[in-house]
Amino acid sequence: MRGIDAAAVSLPRYRLAGEAVEEAWGRNPHREMVVPRADEDAFTMGIAAAERLFERGIEREAIEHVALASTTPPLDEGLFAPRLGRALGLGRNVETSEHTGSTLAGAEAFSRALDADGPALVVVSDCPAGDPADGWGAGAVALLVADEAAVGVPERAWHADEYPGLRYRERGSEDVASIGVTTYERDAIRECVTGAASQLDSIGSVAHAALHQPDARMPGRIANDLPIDDEAVEHGTVVDRVGDAGAATVFLGLARALGGADADDRTLAGVFGSGGAGAAFVLDGGLDVAGLVDGEIPDGERISYTNALRKRGVLDEEEVAGGGARVSLPTWRGSLDQRYRLRAGRCPDCETVAFPPEGACPHCGSRADYEPYDLPRVGVVRARTVVGQGGAPPEFAAQQRRDGAYGVVVVGFEGIDATLPAQLTDCDPESVAIGDELRAVVRRIYEQEGIGRYGVKFVPTA
Amino acid sequence: MRDAYVVGAGQSPFGSFPDATYRSLFETAFDRALDSTSGAFDPDRIDEAFLGTLGVGGRQIGLSAPAVTEHVGLHTTPTTRVENACAAGGYAFRSAVTAVQSGRADVALAGGYEVMTDTSADQTRWWLGVSGDTEYERLSGTTFAGVYAQMANAYFHEYDADPDALARVAVKNHANGAENPNAHLGFACSMADATDAPPVAEPLNRYHCCPISDGASAVLVVSADVAEEFAPVRVAGVGAASGRVGLFERDTLTSIPASAAAAERAYEQAGIDSEDVDFAEVHDCFAIAELLAYEDLGFCERGEAGILLDDGRTDPDGELPVNTSGGLKSKGHPIGATGTGQLVELFEQFQDRAHVQVDSPDIGLAHNVGGSGGGATVTVLERTDVGGA
Ligand SMILES: [Zn+2]
C-alpha cells in the first residue's frame, strides 16, 4: 500500500521556556517553544529534515515528486521547490508541488504525494513570524511517500465549509491575525476536522491521533467528538514542546505518534486549515523516525526571552548599508553546487582537489577541466576567529545583532588539500578550537537585491 | 637598465580630516615632497605619475588619479591610477621606478591617497571587505580583521607562541608613533591598554588593528642624471609578488607567500640578504601581520617573531628597528597612501630627520601588503654617493 516509508524531523537548536514568557507577560503559551536563528527559515529547516532522510540511505536520484508545505515560504511568490531540489541534489526531472496559505498545507502536500507516481518527498516546514510570547514555534518534517510503504494510508477524507476570520494573514503582512471569537474558532476547527475524520471507516480503531494543535488543549476538544481517548491524543500532541509551528505542528505530532506505534497500530492525522477545511488520514503501522530522541521531540538549548526576541527579529530589522557583498545573481547561481554541495574539483593531471573548482590547478598549474569532486560534509577546523561588533561586513550586521558574535573558520578535510572559509552556527564560537570536527548545514547566508542567498555553514559535531 | 633614485618624499598628516578631499590631501603630500628635496625641484620636470588608491567610499571611481595630478597643476602629465588594495602605493612606486629604469621617464611621481573616515561605519566596513575573496571568504562573514585573526589563531596554535606578542607590537609602534606629528594615533599605549581593549575578531582586539585613516603621500623617483643635482637615495631593489586573494586558497595560514616572494626578489636585485637591512617599515595592518612580516622577510626563523620582539631587536635602539614611523598601527593606514607613506619614512631616515631617528642607516626596507596577501611589494633603498647637494 502507498504510504510513508521513512520519516525525519528537524528542529532548530534553541528553545524558549514558557516560564520565561510568563515572567515577562504573566501568561504561559506553551511549556517550550522552538526558536529559529536569524539564518534559519522554512527552507533551511526543510533541507535539514530531508537530509536526515537521505542519511538513512534513501537515493536522491530516485525521488520523482517533491511536495512542499509551509505557511512561511521564503517568498510570497516564487517557488522554493526548485531551490530545495538543487540544495538536496535531486534530479532535474522531478515533478514539484507547493502548498501554502494555511495550516492545511501539510495535508495538501501529503495528499498530493499519495496521488503521485513513484517515490515522493514531502517536506512540511514552518516558522510563523511574531513574538514568541504568542507561542510561535518552528520545525520541519520530511516524509518519503512510496508504494509498499512501512506505514500504509488506506483512507483519507476532507471537509470544507466557509469559516472566515480565523488565523489569516493579509497580503504583505508578516503577522497572523484572528477575529478572536473563541467559541466560533473552536467550533470551526472541530467541525472541519471531525467532519473529515468521521467519514473514515476505520475511525473506531485508532490508537494514536495527531490533531490540529495551535495549543495543547485543542486536540482533546476535537477528540471529544470522535471515538478517540486522551492517551491516543497525547501520543500525537507536541505543541507543548515546539510551540505553534504552523503547518508543521500536526506533522511533528504525527511523526512522534508513528515513531511510537506498533506494526498493527492505527494512527489518525487530523489537520485544519483556516478559511474552513479539514483533512483526515488513517495510517497503519509505525516506523523509526530520524531526528527523534528515544521517540521524543529532542531537547534544545534554552535561551532567554530577550535573546529569543532578537533571534526572531522582533527587536530590529534594518536595511543593509551598501547592499551587501556584490556577487551578481548569475554568478551566484553558477556556484550553487559549491554553495550547497561543497562541489570542488580534482585536477586530472595531479589529482589535487581545488575549491572552488575553477582556474589553474593550485598545485601543478594545469588548466585542464576539473573532475567534479564533492568535499565531505564533515571537516576539521584549521583556523578560527570570533567576529564581534565592528568586525563584520555590513551584510552580516543584522544577523550579528540577532545572534551575537559569530565564529568564522577555515575548514579542512582529512587527506584533501582544499580548504574553505565558512561561518559557524548553532554553537558558542568561543568553545570551538583548531582540530575540532564540524558538520555542514545549509543556512541563509545573506540577502542581496532582495534575494536571499543560501549556502553552507558549519556546526561542531561534538 | 638604468638606476633609479628617490630625491624627495612627503606625506600629509594621516588622520581624520572631514574638511579635506583626496585632492587637497594629495596637494599637501606633493608640496611636502617638493619641499623635501635638497634643492628646488621644478614640478614641470615630472614626466609621468603613478598614484595608488582603492577608492574607498566610491568617490570618483573613474579617473581620480588624473583629477589629483591636474589639481596640483601637473597639466597633461600622463597619470595612471594603480589599484592593488593596501599595496597600491607600493605598486605605484614600482611602476614609477620601472618608468625611470626603462628610460621612458627621467622623473616619475609615485604616490597614493585615500579618504576613509567620512562615510558611515557600515559603509566603511563594506569597503574593508572588498579586498579579500568576495565570493567565498567575505560571505563567510569576514572583513580584513577576521582573516588576519584566523591567521593569528593558526599561527599561535602552530608555534605554541605567546599571543602577548600582539600587544607588544602595538606598544612598540605606538611609542614610535607618539613622536610622529603626522601619525593618526600619535600617542603611547601600555601593555594593559593593548591587552584589554575590546575584541574585534579574536584574538585581535582594537589595539591589534590599525585605524582607518585619511591621507596622501608622494615620492619623486628620478634617473641618475637628475639625481646628481640633489641628495638622493638609491633604489636598490623593488620586489613584487602576487598571491591567492583568499586565505583559504593558500598552502599556508601562517605566512604570506607573496611577502616572502617579493622579499626574495628585492634582496636579489639589491644584492643583499636580510641581515644587511638596517631598519624597516613593515605592513602592520594588524599586529599579527608584523610578526608574519619578520618571518616572511627573513628577519628571524619561523615561529620566532615574538622572540625578536622580546629581545628588543626591533625597538628603535635595537639592531633592526621596525616601524619607527609608528607603522600602520599608530601612523595610520589610508589604504592607497600607505605604501609610498612608508617610503617617506625611509627617505627621512636617510636624511637624518626622522622623528625616531635610526643611527646613520645604510639600507632600509619597506614592506607593503595588499589585502591579506593577494599582492605585496618589498622595496630596498640604500645610501648612495651619487649627488652631493
Ligand atoms: Zn594539478
XYZ file of N, CA and C in Angstrom, chain B residues 16 37 77 85 109 143 168 201-202 244 276 282 319 356:
42
model
N 41.882 61.853 10.580
C 40.517 62.053 10.114
C 40.323 63.535 9.828
N 63.193 67.991 -1.160
C 64.397 67.807 -1.977
C 65.483 68.756 -1.491
N 50.172 65.858 -17.708
C 51.110 64.784 -17.343
C 50.389 63.440 -17.371
N 44.705 47.237 -3.762
C 44.268 47.342 -2.371
C 45.335 48.084 -1.554
N 56.597 60.503 -10.747
C 55.986 60.747 -9.440
C 55.225 59.491 -9.030
N 35.759 40.580 7.306
C 36.491 41.647 6.642
C 37.954 41.293 6.889
N 52.532 43.548 22.357
C 53.869 44.157 22.366
C 54.147 44.884 21.053
N 38.035 40.780 16.358
C 37.915 39.405 15.853
C 39.002 38.628 16.586
N 38.597 37.742 17.438
C 39.564 37.029 18.294
C 40.641 36.364 17.470
N 47.409 34.233 -3.785
C 45.981 33.946 -3.873
C 45.234 34.916 -2.971
N 71.458 42.300 6.040
C 72.018 43.605 5.687
C 71.066 44.766 5.942
N 57.346 47.855 8.061
C 56.603 46.677 7.599
C 55.111 46.908 7.732
N 69.005 46.314 16.883
C 69.839 46.168 15.690
C 69.025 46.289 14.403
N 61.819 59.431 14.901
C 62.550 58.461 15.720
C 63.711 58.023 14.831
